[in-house]
Amino acid sequence: MVQKVKTFLSKGNRAAWCLFLLFAISIFLKGVIFHWFCFHSVILSSLWHHPLEFIRFWGGKLIPALFLGGFVFLFRSKTWMIYAHVLIDIWLIANLFYYNANALFLSYETMKMADNMSGFWDSLYAYTEWSMLLYPIITLLFAVCLLCVSKVSKRLPIAFCLVMFLSLSLSVIDNLCFKVYTHSWHPQNKVTEQVNSRMLSDEEFTYYYPFGHVYYFAVVSKSIDYNAWAYSYVREYSVLSYFPACFVWSILRPAGEIIDLTEKDIEQVRPFIHGNIRQKTPTPQTNLVFVLFESLESWPIDEVCGHNFMPNLQVISRNKHSLYCNKLKSQVRHGNSADGQLIDITGLLPIANGATCRLYADNILPSYAQCYPYSAIINPAPGMWNQEKVTFGYQFKQLIEPQKGEHWADKELIDQMINYIDTVKEPFCLFGISVSSHVPFSQGSINPTYIIDGMPNIMLAYLNCLHYTDSVIGKLVNAVQCNERLANNTTIVISGDHTIFRGEDQEIDTFADIHDINMQTTHTYTPLIIYSPKKIKNNIYVTDTCYQMDIYPTIMDIIGCEEYFWKGVGVNVMDSVARNNRPILEKDAYDISDMIIRSNYFNLH
């Protein structure tokens, strides 16, 4: 049978065209499968409801397959196609990992941060899913099919040019369809909210460019940030063409450069500046101890399946001297934990593309640490998130961390924090970063304290990790409360750097529904707990939805530094009127923060 196929394909240019079809179809199939697992739809019904949408959608998936397939006509060897498939598999699987972990797609800046995974590569296991196996399986099947195809006898440059012309033409049509579709067929599309009337102009939208969509949103309509654009691009076009598109975006809107603000931009920033930037900083009324809890979500603080996994956090959240907000929306971006640290310390939100701690590590930013004569950050993993630079950019006086190659588990971290507060002069500010509850939750899977039948493994490991960290944080709280010097003069803040379950997990959601657990993986919050005997006299339980950007202004009020020049972009969560009458929307807060950081505003003013 194989020999008959080879004989048939040996005549004329049949082998070349057959290879072209096999290669293009297999690549096309991978792009469609990726889209299905990310968005759970391939909009087949639009063929009769919205044919323009159907053409635009499938055209976007077909173009990269045709483009890559065209190179079959230039090379006589067949092995390069296997290498191409393997590289495509790596790109698709890497994006799946990143999407599962962060609900984002890889960017050029994100790819440059791979070194930050040092010591955390095992976290990828937590996001492995069976769908990732489909890509190498398709590659394997394609390799088997190659055995049935005769070697290409000669190059076909005319065929190559024909396919390239077809790809370019389809790209023009696809961009044009996107333009028409956005304005005519789907006016409520998320992207449409960011599109202005200039898109109606051909020279502005430049739909005749292969990456006209990228050009428009990167150069003309700068109101859309990278994450929103990337989500839109992969959904509307293809994850395969997204690879060069993300590099095109990085060229059109380079990250890391110091920008100049217009007078209009400065007018937007001024309302958040209190007095003179160079004025004397206020003296804090209490010490400040902040624990940034890795991957902490709110729901485990409640009882789960009859077990109290976090008794210490539960007790302190209910203390008469505590504020507890159980619905704090995570606002991190590509910087993850480093973004959480940035927001908590400076009150600024992260930049739209890339990690602020990498691209703008040399910026000096306002923070409550500036108000303290003694301050330190305790970092459990050296080299993580450019901590050596940002610690001093956040105006802390000292960085405490282990030797290179070593890591402190949360027990060692808390011991270091207790040692610091026992020896430092007052007033002091201490910021500790936990890591033991980082995926894949090894602490909870190796030595689980609790075993619950039927609970998904990753959920159980997560809860056991939180139980471990809760136990050592309880030791820190006790050390403060039992110290006569510190007991009534120290504010303790506990919050999570970000949520962990950010994408739909049907197994976990079903288990949560059955057992009345107050969580869904697509809608989780991190908590905020503030213990301050000097400021809080009766327990404050905030059930309104708040934001990470609210942590900073709340702390500034509690430590008595509300007259500090930088007010932050959030509100004091203790003020119910402010919570319900925010001066700006979340999107505007991101934009203002982006302008401040990228312009190095506080260094220049």
XYZ file of C-alpha atoms in Angstrom:
605
model
C 0.000 0.000 0.000
C 2.765 2.410 0.979
C 4.660 1.568 -2.192
C 1.597 2.268 -4.342
C 1.183 5.664 -2.692
C 4.841 6.461 -3.277
C 4.553 5.411 -6.912
C 1.493 7.605 -7.418
C 3.176 10.614 -5.818
C 6.419 10.169 -7.750
C 4.822 11.506 -10.945
C 5.072 15.210 -11.709
C 4.747 17.542 -8.752
C 2.259 15.433 -6.833
C 4.673 14.793 -3.949
C 5.321 18.494 -3.427
C 1.624 19.393 -3.432
C 0.791 16.471 -1.174
C 3.472 17.552 1.324
C 2.162 21.092 1.152
C -1.362 19.940 2.009
C -0.213 17.607 4.798
C 2.013 20.236 6.353
C -0.495 23.085 6.080
C -3.425 21.008 7.352
C -1.489 19.701 10.369
C -0.407 23.220 11.334
C -3.918 24.559 10.783
C -5.296 21.771 13.001
C -2.917 22.656 15.821
C -4.011 26.295 15.730
C -7.702 25.348 15.864
C -7.154 22.891 18.742
C -5.284 25.556 20.716
C -8.145 27.998 20.186
C -10.696 25.447 21.332
C -8.898 24.673 24.590
C -8.433 28.361 25.391
C -11.804 29.757 24.319
C -14.029 26.653 24.050
C -15.517 27.742 20.738
C -14.790 27.661 17.004
C -17.922 29.713 16.048
C -19.191 27.272 13.390
C -22.738 28.580 13.795
C -21.615 32.010 12.593
C -21.523 30.591 9.038
C -25.245 31.321 8.719
C -25.640 33.964 11.439
C -22.628 36.195 10.696
C -20.786 34.975 7.581
C -18.329 37.875 7.734
C -17.285 36.789 11.208
C -16.925 33.216 9.983
C -14.653 34.258 7.088
C -12.579 36.515 9.306
C -12.159 33.902 12.054
C -11.204 30.943 9.860
C -9.139 33.121 7.542
C -7.008 34.122 10.527
C -6.367 30.458 11.337
C -5.659 29.510 7.712
C -3.146 32.243 6.812
C -0.190 31.084 8.993
C -0.739 27.471 7.875
C -0.603 28.478 4.199
C 2.385 30.745 4.767
C 4.467 28.058 6.482
C 3.268 25.400 4.066
C 4.526 27.436 1.136
C 8.141 26.745 2.101
C 7.626 23.108 1.115
C 8.137 24.265 -2.468
C 11.544 25.772 -1.663
C 13.216 22.855 0.150
C 13.756 19.366 -1.212
C 14.514 17.900 2.211
C 11.608 16.813 4.388
C 13.270 16.863 7.814
C 12.926 20.633 8.250
C 9.170 20.169 8.511
C 9.622 17.982 11.613
C 11.799 20.659 13.205
C 9.185 23.274 12.344
C 6.453 21.162 13.954
C 8.530 20.680 17.117
C 9.152 24.422 17.416
C 5.449 25.104 16.913
C 4.644 22.549 19.628
C 7.002 24.307 22.032
C 5.350 27.654 21.310
C 1.811 26.298 21.737
C 2.580 24.374 24.931
C 4.473 27.322 26.449
C 1.467 29.570 25.808
C -0.881 26.995 27.289
C 1.219 26.828 30.453
C 1.276 30.612 30.712
C -2.421 30.946 29.938
C -3.382 28.304 32.505
C -1.235 29.984 35.154
C -1.977 33.645 34.444
C -4.889 33.831 31.960
C -2.442 35.713 29.712
C -0.471 34.924 26.571
C 3.291 35.161 26.294
C 4.821 38.462 25.277
C 8.312 39.301 24.094
C 9.090 40.785 27.507
C 7.721 37.716 29.271
C 9.941 35.420 27.227
C 12.956 37.421 28.363
C 12.031 36.684 31.987
C 12.468 32.906 31.724
C 15.497 33.119 34.013
C 13.181 34.164 36.839
C 11.854 30.597 36.887
C 15.097 29.449 38.517
C 14.069 27.140 41.341
C 10.409 27.156 40.285
C 10.393 25.030 37.127
C 8.553 22.259 38.957
C 5.569 24.636 39.205
C 4.831 23.832 35.557
C 3.647 20.373 36.595
C 0.598 21.928 38.214
C -0.545 23.331 34.870
C 0.067 20.249 32.756
C -3.032 18.937 31.025
C -3.762 16.160 28.566
C -4.535 18.581 25.721
C -0.836 19.414 25.535
C -0.159 15.874 24.308
C -2.229 16.430 21.184
C 0.416 18.633 19.580
C 3.317 16.128 19.700
C 0.850 13.395 18.672
C -0.055 15.353 15.535
C 3.665 15.869 14.898
C 4.254 12.140 15.241
C 1.396 11.305 12.859
C 2.737 13.820 10.372
C 6.192 12.204 10.596
C 4.627 8.818 9.844
C 2.820 10.260 6.820
C 6.127 11.615 5.525
C 7.296 8.036 5.054
C 4.575 7.566 2.463
C 5.556 10.629 0.463
C 8.358 10.531 -2.069
C 11.221 12.981 -1.802
C 10.497 16.235 -3.617
C 12.348 16.022 -6.918
C 12.777 19.756 -7.504
C 12.013 23.168 -6.112
C 8.887 24.985 -7.297
C 9.487 28.726 -6.859
C 6.397 29.607 -8.876
C 4.220 27.554 -6.528
C 5.945 29.192 -3.555
C 5.229 32.679 -4.926
C 1.633 31.686 -5.620
C 1.089 30.525 -2.030
C 2.819 33.620 -0.602
C 0.640 35.883 -2.745
C -2.446 33.976 -1.590
C -1.373 34.336 2.063
C -0.764 38.063 1.693
C -4.081 38.569 -0.090
C -5.939 36.666 2.605
C -4.147 38.765 5.237
C -5.391 41.960 3.594
C -8.920 40.555 3.339
C -8.797 39.347 6.941
C -7.687 42.725 8.264
C -10.381 44.442 6.227
C -12.998 41.979 7.481
C -11.882 42.671 11.039
C -12.355 46.390 10.485
C -15.816 45.986 8.970
C -16.838 43.279 11.430
C -15.786 45.334 14.448
C -17.953 48.283 13.460
C -20.843 46.556 11.749
C -21.402 43.008 12.914
C -20.364 43.012 16.527
C -20.599 46.509 18.071
C -20.389 45.118 21.621
C -17.107 43.302 21.012
C -14.605 43.958 23.831
C -12.112 45.315 21.339
C -14.673 47.762 19.961
C -14.732 49.577 23.285
C -11.120 50.542 22.635
C -11.578 51.464 18.958
C -12.108 55.052 17.884
C -13.557 56.465 14.679
C -10.119 56.823 13.075
C -10.228 53.108 12.329
C -12.639 54.013 9.536
C -9.736 55.668 7.738
C -7.717 53.322 5.541
C -4.423 55.077 6.178
C -4.986 54.890 9.922
C -6.001 51.247 10.108
C -3.594 50.174 7.338
C -5.460 46.950 6.688
C -3.178 46.340 3.727
C -0.312 45.516 6.112
C 0.082 41.824 7.016
C -0.027 43.011 10.638
C -2.391 45.916 10.171
C -4.301 44.886 13.288
C -1.078 45.123 15.321
C -0.094 48.424 13.758
C -3.429 50.016 14.551
C -3.572 49.077 18.228
C 0.149 49.624 18.867
C 0.579 52.955 17.061
C -2.772 54.596 16.359
C -5.049 53.534 19.199
C -2.768 53.374 22.240
C -5.645 53.115 24.703
C -5.576 49.311 24.636
C -2.896 47.590 26.729
C -0.802 44.626 25.668
C -2.776 41.969 27.554
C -6.104 43.049 26.071
C -4.561 43.230 22.609
C -2.889 39.801 22.895
C -6.130 38.164 24.044
C -7.987 39.819 21.178
C -5.347 38.890 18.607
C -5.136 35.194 19.539
C -8.910 34.949 19.647
C -9.517 36.795 16.377
C -6.520 35.493 14.415
C -4.192 32.648 15.412
C -1.695 31.790 18.116
C 0.736 30.928 15.290
C 0.733 34.368 13.682
C 0.731 35.791 17.213
C 4.387 34.729 17.497
C 5.702 37.313 14.993
C 2.909 39.728 15.947
C 4.145 40.018 19.542
C 7.611 40.926 18.230
C 6.084 43.492 15.885
C 4.230 44.981 18.851
C 7.475 45.200 20.857
C 9.075 47.133 17.984
C 6.137 49.504 17.528
C 5.678 50.057 21.276
C 9.066 49.335 22.882
C 9.028 48.640 26.608
C 11.478 49.974 29.165
C 12.031 53.410 27.662
C 11.503 56.578 29.690
C 8.698 58.523 28.026
C 7.781 62.213 28.122
C 4.361 63.128 29.481
C 2.158 65.681 27.769
C 0.579 68.480 29.755
C -2.702 66.578 29.555
C -1.003 63.503 31.074
C 0.467 65.584 33.903
C -2.965 67.052 34.642
C -4.252 63.495 35.138
C -1.472 62.721 37.603
C -1.605 65.915 39.693
C -4.776 65.074 41.709
C -2.911 62.148 43.284
C 0.028 64.254 44.467
C -0.410 65.808 47.924
C 1.671 68.944 48.349
C 5.357 69.086 47.412
C 7.185 65.906 46.421
C 10.343 67.196 48.114
C 8.598 68.033 51.397
C 9.631 66.362 54.648
C 8.102 62.927 55.090
C 5.676 62.434 58.006
C 6.692 60.335 61.014
C 4.753 57.050 61.267
C 2.805 56.426 64.472
C 3.238 52.638 64.430
C 5.722 50.053 63.284
C 4.679 48.147 60.186
C 5.075 44.415 59.495
C 3.767 43.209 56.129
C 3.594 39.548 55.057
C 3.016 39.038 51.341
C 1.476 35.553 51.307
C 2.180 33.529 48.147
C -0.984 32.632 46.195
C -3.335 33.357 49.110
C -7.031 33.341 48.251
C -9.827 34.326 50.626
C -11.998 31.209 50.704
C -9.527 28.940 52.606
C -9.726 31.280 55.616
C -13.265 29.962 56.138
C -13.893 26.385 57.193
C -13.521 23.981 54.252
C -15.191 20.550 54.359
C -15.338 20.670 58.161
C -11.637 21.547 58.537
C -10.101 24.828 59.616
C -6.997 25.018 57.440
C -6.008 28.527 58.509
C -6.880 28.928 62.199
C -4.351 31.701 62.856
C -5.508 33.929 60.004
C -9.092 33.235 60.984
C -8.443 34.331 64.578
C -6.544 37.494 63.664
C -9.131 38.467 61.014
C -11.815 38.394 63.735
C -9.763 40.217 66.347
C -11.341 43.424 67.665
C -8.267 45.332 66.497
C -8.420 43.975 62.928
C -9.794 44.923 59.545
C -10.711 42.026 57.263
C -11.587 42.459 53.592
C -12.426 39.141 51.933
C -12.934 40.404 48.374
C -9.719 42.004 47.226
C -9.339 41.856 43.455
C -5.880 40.867 42.234
C -4.403 43.434 39.829
C -1.093 41.838 38.876
C 0.015 41.523 35.264
C 3.092 39.943 33.690
C 5.139 40.496 36.862
C 2.938 38.275 39.058
C 4.363 38.254 42.604
C 6.617 41.234 41.865
C 3.561 43.170 40.688
C 1.824 42.333 43.960
C 4.805 43.689 45.857
C 4.842 46.847 43.714
C 1.154 47.538 44.357
C 1.326 46.844 48.106
C 4.410 49.009 48.715
C 3.937 51.923 46.299
C 0.204 52.061 45.590
C 0.973 51.992 41.863
C -0.381 49.412 39.439
C 1.993 47.526 37.089
C 2.792 48.648 33.553
C 0.822 47.264 30.628
C 3.582 45.207 29.000
C 6.369 43.382 30.795
C 7.384 43.286 34.444
C 7.894 46.662 36.096
C 10.605 45.202 38.335
C 12.690 44.351 35.257
C 12.077 47.262 32.927
C 11.998 50.109 35.453
C 14.030 48.746 38.360
C 16.144 51.923 38.504
C 13.140 54.183 39.142
C 12.801 55.611 42.638
C 9.160 55.237 43.655
C 7.230 56.651 46.615
C 6.357 54.233 49.406
C 5.610 54.069 53.113
C 9.167 52.769 53.587
C 10.428 56.295 52.926
C 8.737 57.411 56.153
C 10.668 54.927 58.310
C 14.267 55.370 59.510
C 14.624 51.566 59.676
C 13.195 49.307 56.982
C 13.958 45.973 55.328
C 12.639 43.460 52.833
C 13.211 39.785 53.543
C 13.411 37.874 50.274
C 13.514 34.056 50.525
C 14.954 33.376 47.055
C 17.928 35.457 45.832
C 17.714 36.642 42.237
C 13.927 36.447 42.247
C 12.145 39.327 40.497
C 15.196 41.608 40.461
C 14.850 42.130 44.207
C 18.366 43.506 44.657
C 17.418 46.612 42.666
C 13.745 47.163 43.460
C 14.251 46.943 47.230
C 16.120 50.238 47.140
C 13.916 51.621 44.359
C 11.059 51.205 46.847
C 13.241 53.132 49.357
C 13.837 50.301 51.826
C 17.150 50.571 53.647
C 18.063 46.879 53.738
C 17.597 43.616 51.812
C 17.871 40.379 53.785
C 18.096 37.140 51.793
C 19.900 33.775 51.804
C 23.114 33.008 49.970
C 23.001 32.409 46.236
C 21.571 28.979 45.458
C 19.727 28.738 48.786
C 16.026 29.214 49.475
C 14.190 29.909 52.710
C 10.949 28.051 53.322
C 8.297 30.035 55.161
C 9.504 28.785 58.548
C 12.969 30.234 57.911
C 11.392 33.416 56.522
C 9.311 33.971 59.661
C 12.321 33.229 61.883
C 14.231 35.944 60.024
C 11.326 38.375 60.448
C 11.073 37.672 64.179
C 14.830 38.129 64.583
C 14.606 41.495 62.785
C 11.764 42.930 64.872
C 13.436 41.752 68.090
C 16.657 43.632 67.337
C 15.781 46.682 65.220
C 15.137 50.162 66.605
C 11.750 51.869 66.244
C 9.894 52.935 64.230
C 10.567 50.240 61.661
C 9.007 48.800 58.522
C 9.468 45.147 57.569
C 8.204 43.421 54.416
C 8.431 39.606 54.156
C 7.723 37.514 51.047
C 6.500 33.925 51.501
C 7.060 31.230 48.850
C 6.125 27.846 50.359
C 2.598 27.970 48.932
C 3.903 28.439 45.383
C 2.692 25.914 42.824
C 3.020 22.913 42.611
C 2.379 23.068 46.391
C 5.119 20.573 47.258
C 4.884 21.315 50.976
C 1.252 20.254 50.968
C 1.560 17.217 48.693
C 4.593 15.643 50.389
C 3.464 15.979 54.012
C -0.289 16.626 53.991
C -1.861 17.413 57.359
C -5.370 16.836 56.033
C -6.688 14.243 53.583
C -10.197 14.776 52.201
C -11.766 12.059 50.065
C -12.799 13.202 46.606
C -11.068 16.579 46.767
C -8.992 17.268 43.618
C -5.292 16.676 44.350
C -4.127 20.187 43.469
C -6.823 21.728 45.661
C -5.899 19.524 48.620
C -2.168 20.215 48.198
C -2.902 23.961 48.047
C -4.918 23.890 51.270
C -2.239 21.901 53.097
C 0.391 24.391 51.938
C -1.703 27.251 53.292
C -2.078 25.374 56.572
C 1.701 25.131 56.877
C 2.274 28.825 56.139
C -0.595 29.825 58.431
C 1.076 27.973 61.291
C 4.355 29.870 60.920
C 2.613 33.234 60.415
C 0.812 32.515 63.679
C 4.247 32.365 65.275
C 5.046 35.854 63.923
C 1.744 37.334 65.141
C 2.307 35.805 68.564
C 5.843 37.231 68.684
C 4.447 40.742 68.144
C 1.498 40.430 70.500
C 3.617 38.992 73.335
C 6.319 41.632 73.056
C 5.632 44.487 75.493
C 7.631 46.897 73.363
C 5.742 46.085 70.153
C 2.312 44.781 71.153
C 0.370 48.068 71.043
C 2.622 49.913 68.640
C 2.856 47.591 65.616
C 0.569 47.189 62.623
C 0.539 43.763 60.967
C -0.673 43.463 57.367
C -1.294 40.115 55.653
C -2.379 39.788 52.036
C -1.817 37.610 48.975
C 0.369 38.529 46.034
C -2.240 37.162 43.616
C -4.882 34.479 43.300
C -3.894 31.027 42.073
C -7.008 29.576 40.426
C -7.408 32.052 37.561
C -8.916 29.836 34.876
C -11.862 27.476 34.754
C -11.260 24.087 36.377
C -14.443 22.064 36.156
C -13.279 19.396 38.621
C -12.547 21.957 41.348
C -15.684 23.998 40.633
C -17.900 20.907 40.810
C -16.326 19.838 44.102
C -16.796 23.361 45.491
C -20.481 23.382 44.510
C -21.163 19.989 46.066
C -19.460 20.906 49.357
C -20.723 24.515 49.594
C -17.248 26.022 49.305
C -17.490 29.726 48.527
C -15.286 29.787 45.423
C -15.231 29.302 41.681
C -11.915 29.089 39.864
C -12.886 31.833 37.425
C -13.825 34.246 40.201
C -11.537 34.280 43.238
C -10.176 37.003 45.513
C -7.197 37.506 47.759
C -7.844 38.762 51.318
C -6.562 41.763 53.231
C -6.044 41.491 56.996
C -4.764 44.491 58.979
C -4.166 44.224 62.721
C -3.542 47.593 64.410
C -4.356 48.057 68.138
C -3.527 51.773 67.983
C -5.864 52.569 65.066
C -8.602 49.898 65.013
C -10.742 49.563 68.121
C -13.576 47.396 66.781
C -13.412 44.621 64.203
C -14.055 45.912 60.680
C -15.373 43.341 58.206
C -15.492 44.706 54.646
C -17.552 42.616 52.241
C -17.497 45.096 49.344
C -15.278 44.282 46.370
C -12.012 46.179 46.819
C -8.708 46.222 44.946
C -5.041 45.620 45.646
C -4.451 49.305 44.915
C -6.509 50.069 48.056
C -3.925 48.477 50.356
C -1.448 51.357 50.146
C -3.806 54.261 51.025
C -5.316 52.169 53.820
C -1.888 51.521 55.341
C -0.887 55.187 55.014
C -3.948 56.169 57.042
C -3.408 53.490 59.698
C 0.266 54.352 60.287
C -0.609 58.071 60.419
C 1.158 59.089 57.215
C -1.874 60.240 55.249
C -0.105 63.589 54.655
C 2.597 61.875 52.582
C 2.803 63.444 49.121
C 1.730 60.325 47.186
C -1.901 59.401 47.811
C -2.035 56.290 45.607
C -4.700 55.502 43.016
C -6.926 53.470 45.323
C -9.040 54.371 48.358
C -8.935 53.691 52.093
C -10.997 50.506 52.541
C -12.010 51.642 56.050
C -13.904 54.518 54.458
C -17.231 53.158 53.188
C -18.029 56.420 51.391
C -14.731 56.295 49.494
C -15.263 52.632 48.590
C -18.531 53.486 46.892
C -17.393 56.754 45.305
C -14.018 56.035 43.777
C -12.396 59.018 42.063
C -11.298 56.926 39.081
C -12.120 53.593 37.442
C -9.724 50.665 37.588
C -8.757 51.144 33.934
C -7.862 54.785 34.550
C -5.821 53.762 37.596
C -3.799 51.403 35.367
C -3.263 54.173 32.805
C -2.129 56.737 35.388
C 0.244 54.255 37.028
C 1.645 53.305 33.638
C 2.362 56.962 32.845
C 3.990 57.597 36.212
C 6.283 54.581 36.060
C 7.241 54.844 32.394
C 8.001 58.573 32.676
C 10.048 58.133 35.874
C 7.765 60.853 37.211
C 9.014 60.971 40.801
C 12.654 61.135 39.765
C 12.021 64.043 37.440
C 9.740 66.176 39.588
